[in-house]
mmCIF file of C-alpha atoms in Angstrom:
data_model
loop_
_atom_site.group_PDB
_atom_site.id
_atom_site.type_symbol
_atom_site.label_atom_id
_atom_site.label_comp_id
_atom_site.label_asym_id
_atom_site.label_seq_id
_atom_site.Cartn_x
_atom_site.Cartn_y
_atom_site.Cartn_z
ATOM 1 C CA UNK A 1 21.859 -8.335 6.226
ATOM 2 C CA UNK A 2 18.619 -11.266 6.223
ATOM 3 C CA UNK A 3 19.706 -14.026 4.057
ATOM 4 C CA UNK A 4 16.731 -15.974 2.142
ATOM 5 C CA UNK A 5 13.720 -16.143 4.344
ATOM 6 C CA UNK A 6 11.253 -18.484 3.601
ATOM 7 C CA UNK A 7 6.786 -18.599 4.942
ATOM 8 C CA UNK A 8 5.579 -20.630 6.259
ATOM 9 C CA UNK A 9 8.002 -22.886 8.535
ATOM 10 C CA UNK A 10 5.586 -26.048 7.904
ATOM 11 C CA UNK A 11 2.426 -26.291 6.194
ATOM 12 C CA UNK A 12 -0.046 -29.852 6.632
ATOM 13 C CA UNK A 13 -2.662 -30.034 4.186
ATOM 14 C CA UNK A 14 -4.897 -32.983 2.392
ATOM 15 C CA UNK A 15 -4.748 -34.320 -0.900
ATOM 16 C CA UNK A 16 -6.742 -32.316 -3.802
ATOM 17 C CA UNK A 17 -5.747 -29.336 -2.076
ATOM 18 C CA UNK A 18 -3.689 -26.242 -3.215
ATOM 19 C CA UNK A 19 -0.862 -24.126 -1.522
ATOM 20 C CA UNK A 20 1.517 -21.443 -1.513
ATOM 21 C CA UNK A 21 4.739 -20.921 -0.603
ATOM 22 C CA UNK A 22 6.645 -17.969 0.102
ATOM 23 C CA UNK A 23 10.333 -16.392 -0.566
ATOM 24 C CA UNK A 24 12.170 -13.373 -0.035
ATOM 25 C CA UNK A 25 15.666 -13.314 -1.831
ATOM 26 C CA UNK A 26 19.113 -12.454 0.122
ATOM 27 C CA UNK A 27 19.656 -8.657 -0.595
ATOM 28 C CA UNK A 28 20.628 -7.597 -3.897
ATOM 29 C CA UNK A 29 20.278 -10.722 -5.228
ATOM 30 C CA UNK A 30 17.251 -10.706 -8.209
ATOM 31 C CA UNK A 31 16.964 -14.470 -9.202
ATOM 32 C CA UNK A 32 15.160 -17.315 -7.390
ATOM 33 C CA UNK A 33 14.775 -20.646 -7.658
ATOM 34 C CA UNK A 34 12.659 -23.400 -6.041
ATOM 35 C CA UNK A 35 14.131 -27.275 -4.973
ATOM 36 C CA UNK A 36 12.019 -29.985 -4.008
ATOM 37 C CA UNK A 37 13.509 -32.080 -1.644
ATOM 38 C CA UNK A 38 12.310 -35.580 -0.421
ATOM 39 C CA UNK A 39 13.343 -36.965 2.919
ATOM 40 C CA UNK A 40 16.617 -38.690 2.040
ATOM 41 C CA UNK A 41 17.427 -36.953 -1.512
ATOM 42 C CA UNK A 42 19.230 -34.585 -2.651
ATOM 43 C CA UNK A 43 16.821 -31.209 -3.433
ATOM 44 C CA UNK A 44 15.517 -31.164 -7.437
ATOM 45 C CA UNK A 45 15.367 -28.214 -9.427
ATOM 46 C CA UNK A 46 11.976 -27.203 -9.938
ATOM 47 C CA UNK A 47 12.027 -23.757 -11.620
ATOM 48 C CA UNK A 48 13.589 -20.148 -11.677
ATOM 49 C CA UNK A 49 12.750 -16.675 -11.853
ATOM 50 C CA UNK A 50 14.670 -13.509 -13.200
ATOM 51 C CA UNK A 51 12.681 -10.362 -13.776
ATOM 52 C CA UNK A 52 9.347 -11.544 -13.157
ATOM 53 C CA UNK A 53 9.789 -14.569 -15.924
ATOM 54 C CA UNK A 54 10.242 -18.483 -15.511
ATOM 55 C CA UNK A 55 13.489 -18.630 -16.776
ATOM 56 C CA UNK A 56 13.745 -22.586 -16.579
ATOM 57 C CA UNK A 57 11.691 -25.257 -15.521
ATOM 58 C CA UNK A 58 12.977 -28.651 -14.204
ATOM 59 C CA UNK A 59 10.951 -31.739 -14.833
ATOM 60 C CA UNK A 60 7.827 -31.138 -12.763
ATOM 61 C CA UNK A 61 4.168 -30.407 -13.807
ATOM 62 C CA UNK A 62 2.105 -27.884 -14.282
ATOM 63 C CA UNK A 63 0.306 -27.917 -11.223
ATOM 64 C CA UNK A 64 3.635 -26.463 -9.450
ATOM 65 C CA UNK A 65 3.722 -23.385 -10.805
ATOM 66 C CA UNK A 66 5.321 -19.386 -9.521
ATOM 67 C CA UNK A 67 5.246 -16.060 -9.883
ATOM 68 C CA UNK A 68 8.355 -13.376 -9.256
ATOM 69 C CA UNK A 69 7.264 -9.808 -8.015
ATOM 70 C CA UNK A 70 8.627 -6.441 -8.721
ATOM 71 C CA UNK A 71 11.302 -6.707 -5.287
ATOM 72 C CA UNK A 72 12.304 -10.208 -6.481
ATOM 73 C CA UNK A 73 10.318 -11.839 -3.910
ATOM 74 C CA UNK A 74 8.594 -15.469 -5.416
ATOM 75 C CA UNK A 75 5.714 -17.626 -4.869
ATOM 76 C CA UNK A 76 5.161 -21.121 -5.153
ATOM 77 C CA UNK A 77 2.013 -22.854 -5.914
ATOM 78 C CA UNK A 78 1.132 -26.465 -6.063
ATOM 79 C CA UNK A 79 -2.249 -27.041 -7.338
ATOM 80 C CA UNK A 80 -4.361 -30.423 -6.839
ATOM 81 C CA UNK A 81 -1.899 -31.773 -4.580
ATOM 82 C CA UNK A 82 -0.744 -35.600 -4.154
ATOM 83 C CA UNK A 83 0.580 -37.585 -1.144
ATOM 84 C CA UNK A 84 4.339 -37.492 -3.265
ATOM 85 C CA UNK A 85 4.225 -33.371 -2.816
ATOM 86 C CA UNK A 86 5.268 -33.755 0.626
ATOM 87 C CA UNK A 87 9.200 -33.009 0.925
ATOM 88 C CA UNK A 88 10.782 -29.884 1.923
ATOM 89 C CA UNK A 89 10.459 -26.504 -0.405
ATOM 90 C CA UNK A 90 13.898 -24.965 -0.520
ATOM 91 C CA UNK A 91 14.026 -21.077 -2.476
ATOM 92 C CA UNK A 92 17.647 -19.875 -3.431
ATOM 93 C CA UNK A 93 18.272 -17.029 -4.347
ATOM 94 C CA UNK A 94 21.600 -15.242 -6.532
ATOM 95 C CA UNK A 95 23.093 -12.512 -8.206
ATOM 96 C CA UNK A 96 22.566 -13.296 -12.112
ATOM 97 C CA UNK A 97 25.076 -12.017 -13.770
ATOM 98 C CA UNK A 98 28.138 -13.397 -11.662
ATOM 99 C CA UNK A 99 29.213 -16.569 -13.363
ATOM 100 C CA UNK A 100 30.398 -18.318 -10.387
ATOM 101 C CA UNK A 101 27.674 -16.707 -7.849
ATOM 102 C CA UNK A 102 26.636 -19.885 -5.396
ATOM 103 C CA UNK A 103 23.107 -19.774 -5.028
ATOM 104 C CA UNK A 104 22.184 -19.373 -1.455
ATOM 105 C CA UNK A 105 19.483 -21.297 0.964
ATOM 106 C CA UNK A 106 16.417 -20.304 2.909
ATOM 107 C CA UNK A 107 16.063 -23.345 5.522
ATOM 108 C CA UNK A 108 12.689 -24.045 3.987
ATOM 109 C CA UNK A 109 8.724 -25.205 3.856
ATOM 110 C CA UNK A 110 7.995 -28.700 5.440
ATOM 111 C CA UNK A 111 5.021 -29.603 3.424
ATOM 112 C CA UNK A 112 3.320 -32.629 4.514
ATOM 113 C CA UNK A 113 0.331 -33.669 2.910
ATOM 114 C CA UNK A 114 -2.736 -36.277 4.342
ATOM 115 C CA UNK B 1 22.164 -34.887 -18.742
ATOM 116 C CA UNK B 2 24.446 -33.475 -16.127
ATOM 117 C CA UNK B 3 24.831 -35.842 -12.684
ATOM 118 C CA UNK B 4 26.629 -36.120 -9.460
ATOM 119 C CA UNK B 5 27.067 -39.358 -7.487
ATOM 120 C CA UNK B 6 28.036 -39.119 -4.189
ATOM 121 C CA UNK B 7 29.260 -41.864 -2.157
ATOM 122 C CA UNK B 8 26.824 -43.534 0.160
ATOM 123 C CA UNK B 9 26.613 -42.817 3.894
ATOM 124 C CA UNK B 10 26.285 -42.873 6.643
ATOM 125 C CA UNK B 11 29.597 -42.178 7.391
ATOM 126 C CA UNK B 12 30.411 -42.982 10.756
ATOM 127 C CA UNK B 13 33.864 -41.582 12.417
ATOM 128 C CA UNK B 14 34.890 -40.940 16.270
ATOM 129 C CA UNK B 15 35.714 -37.105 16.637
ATOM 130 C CA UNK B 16 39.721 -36.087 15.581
ATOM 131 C CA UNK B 17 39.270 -38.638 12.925
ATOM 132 C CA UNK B 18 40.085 -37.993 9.307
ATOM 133 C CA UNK B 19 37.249 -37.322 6.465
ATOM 134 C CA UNK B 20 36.743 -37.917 2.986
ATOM 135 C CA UNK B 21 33.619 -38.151 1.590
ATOM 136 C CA UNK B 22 33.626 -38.617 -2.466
ATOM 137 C CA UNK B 23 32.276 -37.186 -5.153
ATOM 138 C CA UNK B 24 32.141 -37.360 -8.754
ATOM 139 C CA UNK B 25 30.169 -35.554 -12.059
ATOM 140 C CA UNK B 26 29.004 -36.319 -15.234
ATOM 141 C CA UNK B 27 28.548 -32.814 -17.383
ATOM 142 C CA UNK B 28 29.513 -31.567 -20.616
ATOM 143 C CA UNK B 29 31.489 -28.128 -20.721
ATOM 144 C CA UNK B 30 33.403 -26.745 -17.755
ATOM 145 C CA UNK B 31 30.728 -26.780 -14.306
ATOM 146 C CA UNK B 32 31.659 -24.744 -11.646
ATOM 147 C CA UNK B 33 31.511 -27.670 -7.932
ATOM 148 C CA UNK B 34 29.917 -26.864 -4.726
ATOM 149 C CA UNK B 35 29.593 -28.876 -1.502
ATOM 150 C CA UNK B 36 26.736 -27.555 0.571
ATOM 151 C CA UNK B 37 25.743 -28.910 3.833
ATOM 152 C CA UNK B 38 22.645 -29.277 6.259
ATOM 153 C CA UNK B 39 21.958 -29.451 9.377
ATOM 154 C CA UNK B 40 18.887 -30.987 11.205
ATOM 155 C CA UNK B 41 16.101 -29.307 10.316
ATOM 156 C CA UNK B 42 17.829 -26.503 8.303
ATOM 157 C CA UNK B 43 18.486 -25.763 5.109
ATOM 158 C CA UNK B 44 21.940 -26.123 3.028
ATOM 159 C CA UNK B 45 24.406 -23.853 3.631
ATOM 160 C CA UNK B 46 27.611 -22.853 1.113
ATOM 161 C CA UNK B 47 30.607 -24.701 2.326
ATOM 162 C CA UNK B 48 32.953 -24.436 -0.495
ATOM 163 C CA UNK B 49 33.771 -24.117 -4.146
ATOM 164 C CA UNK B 50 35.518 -23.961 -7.082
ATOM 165 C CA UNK B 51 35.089 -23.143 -10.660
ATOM 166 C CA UNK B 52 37.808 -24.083 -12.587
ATOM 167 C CA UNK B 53 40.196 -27.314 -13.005
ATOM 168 C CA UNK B 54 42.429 -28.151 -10.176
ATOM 169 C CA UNK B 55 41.069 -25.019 -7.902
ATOM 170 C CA UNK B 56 41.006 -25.593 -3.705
ATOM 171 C CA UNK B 57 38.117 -24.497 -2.613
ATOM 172 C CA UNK B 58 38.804 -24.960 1.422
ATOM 173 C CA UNK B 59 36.115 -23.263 4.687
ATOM 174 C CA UNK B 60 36.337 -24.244 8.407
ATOM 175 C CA UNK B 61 38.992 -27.191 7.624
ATOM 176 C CA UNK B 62 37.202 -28.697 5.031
ATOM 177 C CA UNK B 63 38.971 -29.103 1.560
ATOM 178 C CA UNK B 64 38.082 -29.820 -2.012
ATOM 179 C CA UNK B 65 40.019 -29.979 -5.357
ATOM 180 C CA UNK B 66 38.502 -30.015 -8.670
ATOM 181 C CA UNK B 67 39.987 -32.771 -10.647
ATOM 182 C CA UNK B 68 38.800 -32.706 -14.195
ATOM 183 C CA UNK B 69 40.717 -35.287 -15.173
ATOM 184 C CA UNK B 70 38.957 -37.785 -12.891
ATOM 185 C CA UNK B 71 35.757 -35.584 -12.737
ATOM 186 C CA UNK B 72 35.939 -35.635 -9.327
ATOM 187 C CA UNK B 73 35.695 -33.251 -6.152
ATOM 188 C CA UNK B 74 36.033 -35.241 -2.710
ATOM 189 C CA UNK B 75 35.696 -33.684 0.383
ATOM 190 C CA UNK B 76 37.995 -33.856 3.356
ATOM 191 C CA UNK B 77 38.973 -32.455 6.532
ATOM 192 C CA UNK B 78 42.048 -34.081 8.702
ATOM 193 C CA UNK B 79 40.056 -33.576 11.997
ATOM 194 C CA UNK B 80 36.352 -34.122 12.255
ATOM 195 C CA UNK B 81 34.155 -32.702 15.076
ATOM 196 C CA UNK B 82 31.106 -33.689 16.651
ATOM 197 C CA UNK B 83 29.695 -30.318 15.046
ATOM 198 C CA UNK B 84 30.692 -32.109 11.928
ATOM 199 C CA UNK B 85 27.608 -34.213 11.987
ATOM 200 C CA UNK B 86 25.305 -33.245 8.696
ATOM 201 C CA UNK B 87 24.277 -34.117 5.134
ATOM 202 C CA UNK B 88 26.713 -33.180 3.452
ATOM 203 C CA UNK B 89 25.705 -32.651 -0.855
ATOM 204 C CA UNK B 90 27.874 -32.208 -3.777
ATOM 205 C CA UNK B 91 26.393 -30.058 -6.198
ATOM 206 C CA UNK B 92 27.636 -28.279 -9.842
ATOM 207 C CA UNK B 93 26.380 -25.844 -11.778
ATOM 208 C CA UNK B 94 27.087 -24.733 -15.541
ATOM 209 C CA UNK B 95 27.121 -21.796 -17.520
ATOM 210 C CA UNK B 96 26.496 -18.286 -16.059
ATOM 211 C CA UNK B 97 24.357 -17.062 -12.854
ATOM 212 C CA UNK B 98 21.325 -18.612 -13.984
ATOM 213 C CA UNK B 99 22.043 -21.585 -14.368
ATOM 214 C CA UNK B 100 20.931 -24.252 -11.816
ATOM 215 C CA UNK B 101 22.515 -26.506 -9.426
ATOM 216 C CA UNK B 102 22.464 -30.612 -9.828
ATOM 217 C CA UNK B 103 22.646 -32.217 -6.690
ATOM 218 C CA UNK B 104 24.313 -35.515 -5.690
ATOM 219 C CA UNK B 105 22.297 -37.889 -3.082
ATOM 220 C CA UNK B 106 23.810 -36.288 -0.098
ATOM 221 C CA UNK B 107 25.826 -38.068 2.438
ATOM 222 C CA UNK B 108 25.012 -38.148 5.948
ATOM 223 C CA UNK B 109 28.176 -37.905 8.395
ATOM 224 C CA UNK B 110 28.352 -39.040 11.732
ATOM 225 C CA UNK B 111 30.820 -38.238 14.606
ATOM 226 C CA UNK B 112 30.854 -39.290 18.089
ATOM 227 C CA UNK B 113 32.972 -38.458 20.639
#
């Protein structure tokens, strides 16, 4: 059974640029949800998906924004991007109506922006 | 808002050595506590829980009890292996499935032989 898989591994691109991130969800799980994580911190909730809808939004801008498809898989996209974008991209995914479902890792994007 | 503060690291131990590494949370309601850790260049993995007041979550020798009283949820193992060494985060999360997880700082243990 493939847990959360996450594309690409690492990504380098320049400022002003844009990107996207991919995630496929553990099986038979149908809600996702993107961390930012600077080197050092703890990750930071930046959104989540259930049935093709943000759900909630952390505090982050609009130029991060997503998209769910119709097999739960999710895309991140950071538009016009700055120097403090690079961190690692963590997706979780979970089953959402279990009350105490853990949400479970992919082991990430390195983004690192020039 | 809702917050977990983790103690600082790193923690540095010599392998058979006992661990605690604390935690505490600031939320309203009744959060359910994780502790997640990661490896180098990985990301977090599940290592325990509990959702209710004065529940053991436990995995692999590691050990946590949710103390509502003093908001807290330390973790600890009575012998620590080099395979130990990781960020280890606290983490909670309220309300039903969708809700999302608050992370603490992490903290980074160390063991040596």
């Amino acid at each position: 059974d493939a847990g959360v898989t996450q594309s690409p591994t690492h990504l380098i691109k320049t400022r002003g640029q844009q990107v996207t991130l991919r995630c496929s969800p553990k099986s038979g799980h149908d809600t996702v949800s993107w961390y930012q994580q600077a080197l050092g911190q703890g990750p930071q909730f930046i959104f989540q998906y259930y049935e093709e809808e943000e759900r909630q939004r952390g505090n982050f801008p609009d130029r991060f924004s997503g998209h769910q498809f119709p097999n739960y898989s999710s895309e991140l996209n950071v538009n016009a991007l700055l120097l403090g974008d690079s961190a690692l991209y963590l997706c979780a995914s979970s089953v959402t109506d279990r009350v105490e479902q853990p949400q479970h890792f992919g082991d990430g994007t390195r983004l690192s922006i020039l | 808002g809702d917050s977990v503060t983790q103690m600082e690291g790193p923690v540095t131990l010599s392998e058979e050595a006992f661990l605690t590494i604390n935690c505490t949370y600031t939320a309203t309601g009744y959060p359910s506590l994780f502790w997640y850790v990661q490896y180098p260049g990985e990301g977090l993995q599940l290592l325990l829980k509990a959702t209710k007041a004065d529940d053991k979550g436990s995995n692999k020798g590691f050990e946590a009890t949710y103390r509502k009283e003093t908001t807290s949820f330390h973790l600890e193992k009575g012998s620590v292996q080099v395979s130990d060494s990781a960020v280890y985060f606290c983490a909670l999360k309220k309300g039903s499935g969708y809700s999302t997880l608050t992370f603490g700082k992490g903290t980074m243990l160390l063991v040596s032989p």
